[in-house]
Coordinates of C-alpha atoms in Angstrom, one line a residue:
X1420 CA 0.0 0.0 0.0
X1421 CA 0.9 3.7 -0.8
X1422 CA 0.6 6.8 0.3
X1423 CA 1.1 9.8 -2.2
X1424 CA 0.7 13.3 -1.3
X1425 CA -0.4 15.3 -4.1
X1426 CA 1.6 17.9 -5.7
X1427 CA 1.7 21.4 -7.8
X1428 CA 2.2 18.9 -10.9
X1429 CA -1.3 17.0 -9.9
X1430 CA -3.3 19.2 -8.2
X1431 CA -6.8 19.4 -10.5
X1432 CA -6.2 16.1 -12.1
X1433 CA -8.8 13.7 -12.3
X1434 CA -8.0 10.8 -10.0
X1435 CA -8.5 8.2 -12.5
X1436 CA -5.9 9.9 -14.9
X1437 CA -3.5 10.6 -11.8
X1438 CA -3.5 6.8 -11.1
X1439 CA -3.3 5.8 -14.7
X1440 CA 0.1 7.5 -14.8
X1441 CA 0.9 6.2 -11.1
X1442 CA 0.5 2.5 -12.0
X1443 CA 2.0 2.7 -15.5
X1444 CA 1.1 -0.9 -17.4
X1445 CA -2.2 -1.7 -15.0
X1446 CA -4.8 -2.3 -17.8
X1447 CA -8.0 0.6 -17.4
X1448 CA -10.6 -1.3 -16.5
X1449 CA -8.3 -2.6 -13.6
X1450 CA -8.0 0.4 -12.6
X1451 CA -11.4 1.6 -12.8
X1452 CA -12.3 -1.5 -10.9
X1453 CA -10.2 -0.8 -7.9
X1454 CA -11.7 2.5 -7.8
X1455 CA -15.1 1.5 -7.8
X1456 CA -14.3 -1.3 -5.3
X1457 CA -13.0 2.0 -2.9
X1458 CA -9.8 0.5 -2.4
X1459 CA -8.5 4.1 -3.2
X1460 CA -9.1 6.7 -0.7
X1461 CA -8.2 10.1 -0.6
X1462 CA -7.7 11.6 2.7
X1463 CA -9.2 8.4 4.1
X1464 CA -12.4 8.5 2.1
X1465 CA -13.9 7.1 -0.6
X1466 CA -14.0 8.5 -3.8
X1467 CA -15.0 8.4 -7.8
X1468 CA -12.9 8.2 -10.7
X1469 CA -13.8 12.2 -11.7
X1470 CA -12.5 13.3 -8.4
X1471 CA -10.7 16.2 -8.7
X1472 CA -7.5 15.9 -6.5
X1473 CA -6.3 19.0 -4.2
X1474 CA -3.1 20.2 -3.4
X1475 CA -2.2 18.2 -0.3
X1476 CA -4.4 15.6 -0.8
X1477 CA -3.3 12.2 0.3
X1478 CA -4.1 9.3 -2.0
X1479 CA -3.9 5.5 -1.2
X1480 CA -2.7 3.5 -4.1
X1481 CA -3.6 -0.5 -3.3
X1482 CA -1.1 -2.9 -4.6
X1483 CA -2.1 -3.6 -7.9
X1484 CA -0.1 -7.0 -10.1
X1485 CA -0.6 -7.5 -13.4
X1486 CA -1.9 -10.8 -14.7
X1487 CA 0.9 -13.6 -15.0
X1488 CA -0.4 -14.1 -18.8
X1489 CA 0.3 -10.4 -19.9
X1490 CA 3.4 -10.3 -22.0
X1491 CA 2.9 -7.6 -24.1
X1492 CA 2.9 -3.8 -23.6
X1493 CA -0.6 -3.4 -22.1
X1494 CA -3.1 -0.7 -23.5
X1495 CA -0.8 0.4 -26.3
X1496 CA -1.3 3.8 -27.2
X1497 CA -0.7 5.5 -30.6
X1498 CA 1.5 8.9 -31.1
X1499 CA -0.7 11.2 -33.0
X1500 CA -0.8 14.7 -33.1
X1501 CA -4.8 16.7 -34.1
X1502 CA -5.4 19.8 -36.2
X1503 CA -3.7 22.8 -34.4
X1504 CA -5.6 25.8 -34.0
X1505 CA -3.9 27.5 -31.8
X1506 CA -1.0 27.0 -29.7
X1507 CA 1.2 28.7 -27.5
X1508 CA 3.2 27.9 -24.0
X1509 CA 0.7 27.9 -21.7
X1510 CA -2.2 26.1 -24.5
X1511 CA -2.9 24.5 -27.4
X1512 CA -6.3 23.9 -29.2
X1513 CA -7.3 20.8 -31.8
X1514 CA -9.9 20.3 -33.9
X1515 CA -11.2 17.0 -32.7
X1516 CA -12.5 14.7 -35.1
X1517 CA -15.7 13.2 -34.4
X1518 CA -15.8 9.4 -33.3
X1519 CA -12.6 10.3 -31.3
X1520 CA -12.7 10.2 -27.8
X1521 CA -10.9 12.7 -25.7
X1522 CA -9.9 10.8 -22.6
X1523 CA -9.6 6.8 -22.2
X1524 CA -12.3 5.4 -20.0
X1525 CA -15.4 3.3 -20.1
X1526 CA -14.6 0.9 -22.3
X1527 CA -12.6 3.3 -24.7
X1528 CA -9.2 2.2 -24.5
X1529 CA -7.7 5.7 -25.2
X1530 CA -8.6 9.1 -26.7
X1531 CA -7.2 12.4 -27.7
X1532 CA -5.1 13.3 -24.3
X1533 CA -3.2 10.2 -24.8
X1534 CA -2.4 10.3 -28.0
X1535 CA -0.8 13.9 -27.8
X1536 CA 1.2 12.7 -24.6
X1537 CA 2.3 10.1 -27.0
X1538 CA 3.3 11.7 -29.6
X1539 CA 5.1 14.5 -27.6
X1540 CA 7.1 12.7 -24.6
X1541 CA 8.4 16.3 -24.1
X1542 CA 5.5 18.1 -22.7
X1543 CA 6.0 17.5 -19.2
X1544 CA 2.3 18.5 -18.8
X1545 CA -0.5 18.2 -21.1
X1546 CA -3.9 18.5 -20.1
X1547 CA -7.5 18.2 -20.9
X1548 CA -9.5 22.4 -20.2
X1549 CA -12.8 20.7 -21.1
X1550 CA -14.6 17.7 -23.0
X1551 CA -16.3 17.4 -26.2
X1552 CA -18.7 14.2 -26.6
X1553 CA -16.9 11.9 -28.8
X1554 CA -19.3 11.9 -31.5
X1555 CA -18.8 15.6 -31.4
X1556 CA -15.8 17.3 -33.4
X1557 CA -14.5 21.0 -32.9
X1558 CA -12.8 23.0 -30.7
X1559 CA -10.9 21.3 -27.6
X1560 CA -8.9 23.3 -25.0
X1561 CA -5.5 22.0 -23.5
X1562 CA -3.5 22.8 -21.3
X1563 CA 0.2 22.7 -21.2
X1564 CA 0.9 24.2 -18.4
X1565 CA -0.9 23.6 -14.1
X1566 CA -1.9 27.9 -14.1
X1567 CA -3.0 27.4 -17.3
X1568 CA -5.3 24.7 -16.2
X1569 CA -6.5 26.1 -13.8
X1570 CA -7.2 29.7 -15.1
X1571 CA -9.1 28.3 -17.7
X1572 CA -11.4 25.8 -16.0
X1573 CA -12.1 29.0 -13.2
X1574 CA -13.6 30.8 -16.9
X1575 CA -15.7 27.7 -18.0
X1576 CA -16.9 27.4 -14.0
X1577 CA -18.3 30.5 -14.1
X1578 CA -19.1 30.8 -17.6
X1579 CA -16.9 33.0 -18.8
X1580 CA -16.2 31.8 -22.4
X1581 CA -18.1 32.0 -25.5
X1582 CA -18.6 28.2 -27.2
X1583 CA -21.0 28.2 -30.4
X1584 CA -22.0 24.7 -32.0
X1585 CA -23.2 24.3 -35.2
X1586 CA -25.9 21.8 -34.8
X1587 CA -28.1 20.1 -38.2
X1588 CA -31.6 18.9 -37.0
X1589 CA -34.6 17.6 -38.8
X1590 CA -37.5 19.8 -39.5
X1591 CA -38.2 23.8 -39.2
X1592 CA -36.8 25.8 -36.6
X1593 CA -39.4 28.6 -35.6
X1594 CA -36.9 31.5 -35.6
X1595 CA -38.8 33.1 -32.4
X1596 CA -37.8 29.9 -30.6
X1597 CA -34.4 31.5 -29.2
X1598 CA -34.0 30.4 -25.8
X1599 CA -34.2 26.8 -24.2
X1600 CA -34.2 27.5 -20.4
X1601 CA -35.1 23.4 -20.0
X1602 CA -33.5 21.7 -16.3
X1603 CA -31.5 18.3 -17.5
X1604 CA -31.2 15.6 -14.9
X1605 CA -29.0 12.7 -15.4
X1606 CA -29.4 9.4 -14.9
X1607 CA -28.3 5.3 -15.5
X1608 CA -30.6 3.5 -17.9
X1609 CA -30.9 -0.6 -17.6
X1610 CA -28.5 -0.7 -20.2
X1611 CA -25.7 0.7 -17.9
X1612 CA -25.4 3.3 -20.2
X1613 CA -25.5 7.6 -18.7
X1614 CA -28.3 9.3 -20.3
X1615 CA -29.9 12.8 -19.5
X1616 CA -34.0 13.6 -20.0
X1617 CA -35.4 17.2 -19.6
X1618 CA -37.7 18.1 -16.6
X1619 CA -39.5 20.7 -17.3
X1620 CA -42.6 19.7 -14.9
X1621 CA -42.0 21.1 -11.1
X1622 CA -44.4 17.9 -10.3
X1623 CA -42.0 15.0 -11.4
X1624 CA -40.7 13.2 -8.8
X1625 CA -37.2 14.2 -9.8
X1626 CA -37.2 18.3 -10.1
X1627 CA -35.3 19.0 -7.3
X1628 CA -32.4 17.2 -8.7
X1629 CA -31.9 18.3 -12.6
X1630 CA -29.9 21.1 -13.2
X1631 CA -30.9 24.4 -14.7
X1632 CA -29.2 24.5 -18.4
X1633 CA -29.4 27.0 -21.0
X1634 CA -29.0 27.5 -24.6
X1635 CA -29.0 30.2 -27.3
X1636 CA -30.4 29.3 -30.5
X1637 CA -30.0 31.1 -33.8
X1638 CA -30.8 29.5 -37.4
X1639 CA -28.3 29.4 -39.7
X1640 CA -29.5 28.4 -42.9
X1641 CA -32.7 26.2 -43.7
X1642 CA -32.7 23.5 -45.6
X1643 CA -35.8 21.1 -47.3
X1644 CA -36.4 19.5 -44.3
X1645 CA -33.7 20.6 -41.9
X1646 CA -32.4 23.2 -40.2
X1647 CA -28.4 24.5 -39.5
X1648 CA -28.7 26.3 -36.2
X1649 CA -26.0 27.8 -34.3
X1650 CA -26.7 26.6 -30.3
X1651 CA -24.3 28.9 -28.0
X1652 CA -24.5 27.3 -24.8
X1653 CA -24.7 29.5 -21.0
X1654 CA -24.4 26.3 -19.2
X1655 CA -22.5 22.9 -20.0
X1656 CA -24.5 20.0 -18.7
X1657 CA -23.6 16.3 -20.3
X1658 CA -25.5 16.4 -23.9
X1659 CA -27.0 19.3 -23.3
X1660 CA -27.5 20.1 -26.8
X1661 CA -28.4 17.5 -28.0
X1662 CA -31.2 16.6 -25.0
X1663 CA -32.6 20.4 -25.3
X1664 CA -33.0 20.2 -29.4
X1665 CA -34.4 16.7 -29.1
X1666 CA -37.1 17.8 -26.7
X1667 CA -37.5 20.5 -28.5
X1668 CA -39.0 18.0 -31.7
X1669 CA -36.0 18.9 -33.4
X1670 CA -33.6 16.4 -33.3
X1671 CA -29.8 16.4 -34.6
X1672 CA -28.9 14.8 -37.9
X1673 CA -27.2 11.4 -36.8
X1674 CA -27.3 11.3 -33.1
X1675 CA -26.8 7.9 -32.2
X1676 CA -28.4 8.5 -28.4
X1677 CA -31.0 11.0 -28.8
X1678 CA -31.6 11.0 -32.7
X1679 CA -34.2 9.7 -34.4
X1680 CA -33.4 6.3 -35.7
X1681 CA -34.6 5.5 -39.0
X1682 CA -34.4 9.0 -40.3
X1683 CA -30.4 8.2 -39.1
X1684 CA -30.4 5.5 -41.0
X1685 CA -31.9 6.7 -44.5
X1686 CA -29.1 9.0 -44.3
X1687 CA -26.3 7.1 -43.7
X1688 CA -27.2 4.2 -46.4
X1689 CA -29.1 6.5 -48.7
X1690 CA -27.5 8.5 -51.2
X1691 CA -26.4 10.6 -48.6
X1692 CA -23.6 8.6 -46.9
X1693 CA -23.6 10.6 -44.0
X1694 CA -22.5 8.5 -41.0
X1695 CA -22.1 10.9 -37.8
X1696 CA -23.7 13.3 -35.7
X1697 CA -24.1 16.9 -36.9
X1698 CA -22.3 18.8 -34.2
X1699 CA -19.6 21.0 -34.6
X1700 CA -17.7 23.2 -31.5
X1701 CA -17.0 25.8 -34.3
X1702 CA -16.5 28.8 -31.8
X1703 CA -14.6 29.1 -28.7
X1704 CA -13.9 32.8 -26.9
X1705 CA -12.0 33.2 -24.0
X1706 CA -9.3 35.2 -22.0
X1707 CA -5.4 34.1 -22.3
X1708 CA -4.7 32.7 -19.1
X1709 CA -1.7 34.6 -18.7
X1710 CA -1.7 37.6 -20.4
X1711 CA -5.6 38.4 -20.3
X1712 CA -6.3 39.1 -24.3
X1713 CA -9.2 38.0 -25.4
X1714 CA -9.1 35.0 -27.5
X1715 CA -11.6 34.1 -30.5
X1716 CA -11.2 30.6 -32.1
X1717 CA -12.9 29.3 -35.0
X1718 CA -13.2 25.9 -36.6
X1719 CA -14.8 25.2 -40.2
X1720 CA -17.3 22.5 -40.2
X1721 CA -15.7 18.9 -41.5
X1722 CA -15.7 18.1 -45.5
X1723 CA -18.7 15.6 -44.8
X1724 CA -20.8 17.7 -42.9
X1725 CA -20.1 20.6 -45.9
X1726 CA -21.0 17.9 -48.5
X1727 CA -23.8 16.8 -46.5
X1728 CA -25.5 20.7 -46.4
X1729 CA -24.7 21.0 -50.3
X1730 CA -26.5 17.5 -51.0
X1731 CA -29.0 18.9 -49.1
X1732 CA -29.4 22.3 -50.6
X1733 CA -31.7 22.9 -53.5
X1734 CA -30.7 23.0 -57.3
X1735 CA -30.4 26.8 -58.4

């Protein structure tokens, strides 16, 4: 058994990705098991794989042996580097692809975070500002530095920064529909997979424990049928979007959760070809962490979801 007191270089990490670098070779779902089991503890008590660890924290890492059979390199990794949008000392910023993770975890063997660390052993830190669905591609945050870190998550906390997605859903959009002020309340379905359902009625049973959430909504272009909108979210709940347009009748173009199904599937083995979700973090706006400018970043949507609007638009 070991006792690690936490330090400047890990204070605001995850737990799960502090002990993924503290018990280098353990396969993830070991490690995710152990944590569940509460066989860690910090500062003597249990706690969850999205603990966020504090300077001075003490952590108890069990004993954990790897299986007599492994003999190869367990959880092998791949060096690859994103699309650079910007980058600096203290940050960088990608433009995620969708279908790529950005962490490791649940059954997702690794994501964008490792990859980079991979493919730069130099950085001596590299970490994740914020998270982006993995069927969602655009504009991801990370941090190269622990002030940097820091300072930014403080800006998303308290919503600070600007982040516009470009969203394609079925049907009309009524253009005086601006505003989705609809609570979101997450939950376990008896799948074992996370969903999240509106709860807009003060009367069901569980009100008091969804979350207020809140996006902007502003058509883009229309299209026979559909509808580019640009959502600029105030809050950022777990599939927010994509919950609030959905419950708004309006659902996104490929959304393998909250979609609609066999509309998803004409389009992907139509004509169409189109085999992802619509969502795009095209905009991001915040302040330098160090020096305090204000920072605007923009991503253009993907090839496919371009060719997708122009298959879509009418002949002139």
């Amino acid at each position: 058994m070991r006792r690690v007191l936490i330090d400047e270089n890990s204070a605001g990490q995850r737990l799960d990705n502090f002990l993924l670098r503290e018990l280098k070779g353990v396969p993830k779902t070991h490690v995710y098991r152990v944590i569940r089991a509460g066989e860690v503890r910090v500062n003597k008590g249990r706690a969850h794989a999205d603990t966020r660890l504090e300077l001075g924290d003490e952590v108890r890492v069990p004993p954990v042996r790897l299986p007599d059979r492994v003999t190869a390199p367990v959880d092998y990794v791949p060096a690859k580097e994103f699309p650079v949008v910007y980058e600096d000392e203290h940050l960088m910023a990608v433009n995620k692809p969708a279908g790529v993770a950005v962490h490791g975890g649940s059954g997702v063997s690794f994501g964008v975070i490792e990859q980079l660390r991979r493919a730069r052993p130099e950085a001596r830190f590299l970490e994740l500002v914020h998270r982006l669905d993995k069927e969602t591609s655009g504009l991801l945050l990370i941090a190269k530095k622990r002030s940097a870190l820091t300072a930014l998550q403080d800006q998303f906390r308290e919503r600070e920064t600007g982040k516009t997605y470009a969203a394609l859903v079925i049907g009309e959009w009524a253009d005086n529909k601006k505003v989705i002020d609809v609570a979101l309340l997450k939950f376990t379905g008896s799948d074992g997979e996370r969903w999240v359902r509106a709860v807009e009625n003060s009367h069901d049973p569980q009100a008091d424990q969804a979350k207020r959430s809140i996006s902007l909504v502003k058509v883009a272009r229309r299209l026979p049928g559909y509808s580019l909108l640009d959502v600029t979210i105030k809050t950022g709940r777990t599939h927010q979007i994509r919950v609030h347009l959905q419950h708004a009748g309006h659902p996104i173009v490929g959304d393998p959760k909250y979609g609609d199904f066999e509309a998803n599937r004409l389009i992907a083995r139509g004509a169409l070809k189109f085999e992802r979700m619509f969502l795009h973090a095209q905009r991001l706006k915040f302040s330098h962490p160090a020096s305090g400018a204000e920072i605007e970043l923009l991503a253009p949507l993907p090839t496919e979801c371009e060719k997708l609007l122009k298959d879509l638009s009418p002949p002139r």
